[in-house]
Amino acid sequence: GGNGGTGRTNSYSGSSVVYGSGGGGGSGAYTTRAPGGINAGSGGSADSAAGGNAVANRGGGGGGAGVNYIAAPIGNGTGGSGGSGIVIIRYLGAQKGTGGTVTSSGGYTIHTFTSSGIFTP
């Protein structure tokens, strides 16, 4: 299986984080696991291994399932779970709204949502 994509780095949250990396592709018997991008799952490998799960709140892809060619069609692994998303609202200056987890960094106010929520200006 092929390696996962690299994703994108940004600092909207106040620290540098990689989002949206691709999961590694699943592999057949007698091969190694294909790595996922940062915060994404690696692919399954020989012996029908499951693909790795991505990190929560980073939007990465889950790894693909490993396939056991010797025992096919039985014995195939399962794909990993993709990472949940995140919403970040950032604006310059003091806090002007409510909602999410509120922090500040570099003169910006930051509202971070990792589940359902409402931003009220």
Coordinates of N, CA and C in Angstrom, one line a residue:
G1 N 0.8 -1.2 0.0 CA 0.0 0.0 0.0 C 0.9 1.2 0.0
G2 N 0.3 2.3 -0.5 CA 1.1 3.6 -0.6 C 1.0 4.4 0.7
N3 N 1.9 5.3 0.9 CA 2.0 6.1 2.0 C 0.9 7.1 2.0
G4 N 0.5 7.6 3.2 CA -0.6 8.6 3.3 C -0.1 10.0 2.9
G5 N -0.9 10.9 2.5 CA -0.6 12.3 2.2 C -0.2 13.1 3.4
T6 N 0.5 14.2 3.2 CA 1.1 14.9 4.3 C 0.2 15.9 5.0
G7 N -1.0 16.2 4.5 CA -1.9 17.1 5.1 C -1.4 18.6 5.1
R8 N -1.9 19.4 5.9 CA -1.6 20.9 5.9 C -1.3 21.3 7.4
T9 N -0.4 22.1 7.6 CA 0.0 22.7 8.9 C -0.5 24.1 9.0
N10 N -1.1 24.4 10.1 CA -1.5 25.8 10.4 C -1.4 26.0 11.9
S11 N -1.4 27.3 12.3 CA -1.3 27.7 13.7 C -2.5 28.4 14.2
Y12 N -3.7 28.2 13.6 CA -4.9 28.9 14.1 C -5.2 28.7 15.5
S13 N -4.9 27.5 16.0 CA -5.2 27.1 17.4 C -4.2 27.7 18.4
G14 N -3.2 28.4 17.9 CA -2.2 28.9 18.8 C -0.9 28.1 18.8
S15 N -0.9 26.9 18.3 CA 0.3 26.1 18.1 C 0.2 25.4 16.7
S16 N 1.4 25.0 16.2 CA 1.4 24.4 14.9 C 0.9 23.0 14.9
V17 N -0.1 22.7 14.1 CA -0.8 21.4 14.1 C -1.0 21.0 12.6
V18 N -0.8 19.7 12.3 CA -1.1 19.2 11.0 C -2.5 18.6 11.0
Y19 N -3.3 19.0 9.9 CA -4.6 18.6 9.7 C -4.8 17.9 8.4
G20 N -5.7 17.0 8.3 CA -6.1 16.4 7.0 C -5.1 15.5 6.3
S21 N -4.3 14.8 7.0 CA -3.3 13.9 6.4 C -4.1 12.6 5.9
G22 N -3.5 12.0 4.9 CA -4.1 10.8 4.4 C -3.7 9.5 5.1
G23 N -4.5 8.5 5.2 CA -4.2 7.2 5.8 C -3.4 6.4 4.8
G24 N -2.5 5.5 5.4 CA -1.7 4.7 4.6 C -2.6 3.6 3.9
G25 N -2.1 3.2 2.7 CA -2.9 2.1 2.0 C -2.7 0.8 2.6
G26 N -3.7 -0.1 2.5 CA -3.5 -1.5 3.0 C -2.6 -2.3 2.1
S27 N -1.9 -3.3 2.7 CA -0.9 -4.1 2.0 C -1.3 -5.5 2.0
G28 N -0.7 -6.3 1.1 CA -0.9 -7.7 1.1 C 0.1 -8.5 2.0
A29 N 0.0 -9.8 1.9 CA 0.8 -10.6 2.8 C 2.3 -10.4 2.4
Y30 N 3.1 -10.5 3.5 CA 4.6 -10.4 3.4 C 5.1 -9.0 3.0
T31 N 4.3 -8.0 3.4 CA 4.7 -6.6 3.1 C 4.6 -5.9 4.4
T32 N 5.2 -4.7 4.5 CA 5.2 -3.9 5.7 C 4.0 -2.9 5.6
R33 N 3.7 -2.3 6.8 CA 2.6 -1.4 6.9 C 3.0 -0.1 6.2
A34 N 2.1 0.5 5.4 CA 2.4 1.8 4.8 C 2.0 2.9 5.8
P35 N 3.0 3.8 6.0 CA 2.7 4.8 7.0 C 1.6 5.8 6.6
G36 N 0.9 6.3 7.5 CA -0.1 7.4 7.2 C 0.6 8.7 7.4
G37 N 0.0 9.8 7.0 CA 0.6 11.1 7.3 C 0.5 11.4 8.7
I38 N 1.0 12.5 9.2 CA 1.0 12.9 10.6 C -0.5 12.9 11.0
N39 N -0.8 12.3 12.2 CA -2.1 12.3 12.8 C -3.1 11.4 12.0
A40 N -2.6 10.6 11.0 CA -3.5 9.7 10.3 C -3.0 8.2 10.6
G41 N -3.9 7.3 10.2 CA -3.6 5.9 10.5 C -2.7 5.2 9.5
S42 N -1.9 4.3 9.9 CA -1.1 3.5 8.9 C -1.9 2.4 8.4
G43 N -1.5 1.9 7.2 CA -2.2 0.8 6.6 C -2.0 -0.5 7.2
G44 N -3.0 -1.4 7.1 CA -2.8 -2.8 7.5 C -1.8 -3.5 6.7
S45 N -1.3 -4.6 7.2 CA -0.2 -5.4 6.4 C -0.6 -6.8 6.4
A46 N 0.5 -7.7 6.3 CA 0.3 -9.1 6.3 C -0.5 -9.6 7.4
D47 N -1.0 -10.8 7.3 CA -1.9 -11.5 8.3 C -3.2 -10.7 8.5
S48 N -3.6 -10.0 7.5 CA -4.9 -9.4 7.5 C -5.1 -8.4 8.6
A49 N -4.0 -7.6 8.9 CA -4.0 -6.6 10.0 C -5.0 -5.5 9.6
A50 N -5.6 -4.9 10.7 CA -6.5 -3.8 10.5 C -5.7 -2.5 10.3
G51 N -6.3 -1.6 9.5 CA -5.7 -0.3 9.3 C -5.7 0.5 10.6
G52 N -4.7 1.4 10.8 CA -4.7 2.2 12.0 C -5.7 3.3 12.0
N53 N -6.1 3.7 13.2 CA -7.1 4.8 13.4 C -6.3 6.1 13.4
A54 N -7.0 7.1 12.9 CA -6.4 8.5 12.9 C -6.6 9.2 14.2
V55 N -5.9 10.2 14.5 CA -6.0 11.0 15.7 C -7.3 11.8 15.7
A56 N -8.0 11.9 16.8 CA -9.2 12.6 16.9 C -9.0 14.1 16.8
N57 N -9.9 14.8 16.2 CA -9.9 16.3 16.0 C -8.8 16.8 15.1
R58 N -8.3 15.9 14.2 CA -7.3 16.3 13.2 C -7.7 16.1 11.8
G59 N -8.8 15.4 11.5 CA -9.3 15.3 10.2 C -8.5 14.3 9.3
G60 N -7.7 13.5 9.9 CA -6.9 12.6 9.1 C -7.6 11.3 8.7
G61 N -7.1 10.6 7.7 CA -7.8 9.4 7.2 C -7.3 8.2 7.9
G62 N -8.2 7.2 8.0 CA -7.8 5.9 8.6 C -7.0 5.1 7.6
G63 N -6.2 4.2 8.1 CA -5.4 3.3 7.3 C -6.3 2.3 6.6
G64 N -5.9 1.9 5.4 CA -6.6 0.8 4.7 C -6.3 -0.5 5.3
A65 N -7.2 -1.4 5.0 CA -7.2 -2.8 5.5 C -6.1 -3.6 4.9
G66 N -5.4 -4.5 5.7 CA -4.5 -5.4 5.1 C -5.2 -6.6 4.5
V67 N -4.7 -7.2 3.5 CA -5.3 -8.3 2.8 C -4.4 -9.5 2.8
N68 N -5.0 -10.6 3.2 CA -4.2 -11.9 3.2 C -4.5 -12.6 1.9
Y69 N -3.6 -12.5 0.9 CA -3.8 -13.1 -0.4 C -3.9 -14.6 -0.3
I70 N -3.2 -15.2 0.7 CA -3.2 -16.7 0.8 C -4.6 -17.2 1.2
A71 N -5.3 -16.5 2.1 CA -6.6 -16.9 2.6 C -7.7 -16.2 2.0
A72 N -7.5 -15.4 1.0 CA -8.6 -14.6 0.5 C -9.7 -15.6 -0.1
P73 N -10.9 -15.3 0.0 CA -11.5 -14.0 0.4 C -11.7 -14.0 2.0
I74 N -11.3 -14.9 2.7 CA -11.5 -14.8 4.2 C -10.2 -14.3 4.8
G75 N -10.4 -13.7 6.0 CA -9.2 -13.2 6.7 C -8.7 -11.8 6.3
N76 N -9.5 -11.1 5.6 CA -9.1 -9.7 5.3 C -9.3 -8.8 6.5
G77 N -8.5 -7.8 6.7 CA -8.6 -6.9 7.9 C -9.7 -5.9 7.6
T78 N -9.8 -4.9 8.5 CA -10.8 -3.8 8.4 C -10.0 -2.5 8.3
G79 N -10.6 -1.6 7.7 CA -10.0 -0.2 7.6 C -10.1 0.5 8.9
G80 N -9.1 1.4 9.1 CA -9.1 2.2 10.4 C -10.1 3.3 10.3
S81 N -10.4 3.9 11.4 CA -11.4 5.0 11.5 C -10.7 6.3 11.2
G82 N -11.3 7.2 10.4 CA -10.8 8.5 10.2 C -10.9 9.4 11.4
G83 N -10.1 10.4 11.5 CA -10.2 11.3 12.6 C -11.3 12.3 12.5
S84 N -11.9 12.7 13.6 CA -13.0 13.6 13.7 C -12.5 15.0 13.3
G85 N -13.3 15.9 12.9 CA -12.9 17.2 12.5 C -12.9 18.2 13.7
I86 N -12.6 19.4 13.4 CA -12.5 20.5 14.4 C -12.9 21.8 13.7
V87 N -13.5 22.7 14.4 CA -13.8 24.1 13.9 C -13.0 25.1 14.8
I88 N -12.3 26.0 14.2 CA -11.6 27.0 15.0 C -12.0 28.4 14.5
I89 N -12.4 29.2 15.4 CA -12.8 30.6 15.0 C -11.7 31.5 15.7
R90 N -11.0 32.3 15.0 CA -10.0 33.1 15.5 C -10.1 34.5 15.0
Y91 N -10.0 35.5 16.0 CA -10.1 36.9 15.6 C -9.1 37.7 16.4
L92 N -8.7 38.8 15.9 CA -7.7 39.7 16.6 C -8.4 40.5 17.7
G93 N -7.8 40.5 18.8 CA -8.2 41.3 20.0 C -8.9 40.5 21.1
A94 N -9.5 41.3 22.0 CA -10.2 40.7 23.1 C -11.4 39.9 22.7
Q95 N -11.9 39.0 23.6 CA -13.0 38.1 23.4 C -14.3 38.9 23.1
K96 N -14.9 38.6 21.9 CA -16.1 39.3 21.5 C -17.3 38.3 21.3
G97 N -17.1 37.1 21.7 CA -18.2 36.1 21.5 C -18.0 35.0 22.5
T98 N -19.0 34.1 22.5 CA -19.0 32.9 23.4 C -19.2 31.7 22.6
G99 N -18.8 30.5 23.2 CA -18.9 29.2 22.5 C -17.6 28.5 22.3
G100 N -17.7 27.2 22.5 CA -16.5 26.4 22.3 C -15.5 26.6 23.5
T101 N -14.3 26.1 23.3 CA -13.3 26.3 24.3 C -12.5 27.6 23.9
V102 N -12.5 28.6 24.8 CA -11.9 29.9 24.5 C -10.5 30.0 25.0
T103 N -9.6 30.4 24.2 CA -8.2 30.6 24.6 C -7.7 31.9 23.8
S104 N -6.5 32.3 24.2 CA -5.9 33.4 23.4 C -4.4 33.1 23.2
S105 N -3.9 33.7 22.1 CA -2.5 33.5 21.7 C -2.1 34.6 20.7
G106 N -1.0 35.2 21.0 CA -0.5 36.2 20.0 C -1.4 37.3 19.7
G107 N -2.2 37.7 20.7 CA -3.2 38.8 20.4 C -4.5 38.4 19.8
Y108 N -4.7 37.1 19.6 CA -5.9 36.6 19.0 C -6.7 35.9 20.1
T109 N -8.1 36.0 19.9 CA -9.0 35.2 20.7 C -9.3 34.0 19.8
I110 N -9.4 32.8 20.4 CA -9.6 31.5 19.7 C -10.7 30.7 20.3
H111 N -11.7 30.4 19.5 CA -12.8 29.5 19.9 C -12.6 28.2 19.2
T112 N -12.5 27.1 20.0 CA -12.3 25.8 19.4 C -13.5 24.9 19.7
F113 N -14.0 24.3 18.6 CA -15.1 23.3 18.8 C -14.7 22.0 18.3
T114 N -14.8 21.0 19.2 CA -14.5 19.6 18.9 C -15.7 18.7 18.9
S115 N -16.9 19.3 19.1 CA -18.2 18.6 19.1 C -19.2 19.7 18.7
S116 N -20.4 19.4 18.7 CA -21.4 20.3 18.3 C -21.4 21.5 19.3
G117 N -21.7 22.7 18.8 CA -21.7 23.9 19.6 C -22.2 25.1 18.8
I118 N -22.4 26.2 19.6 CA -22.9 27.4 18.9 C -21.9 28.5 19.3
F119 N -21.5 29.3 18.3 CA -20.7 30.5 18.5 C -21.7 31.7 18.5
T120 N -21.7 32.5 19.6 CA -22.5 33.6 19.7 C -21.7 34.9 19.7
P121 N -21.7 35.8 18.7 CA -20.9 37.0 18.7 C -21.4 38.0 19.7

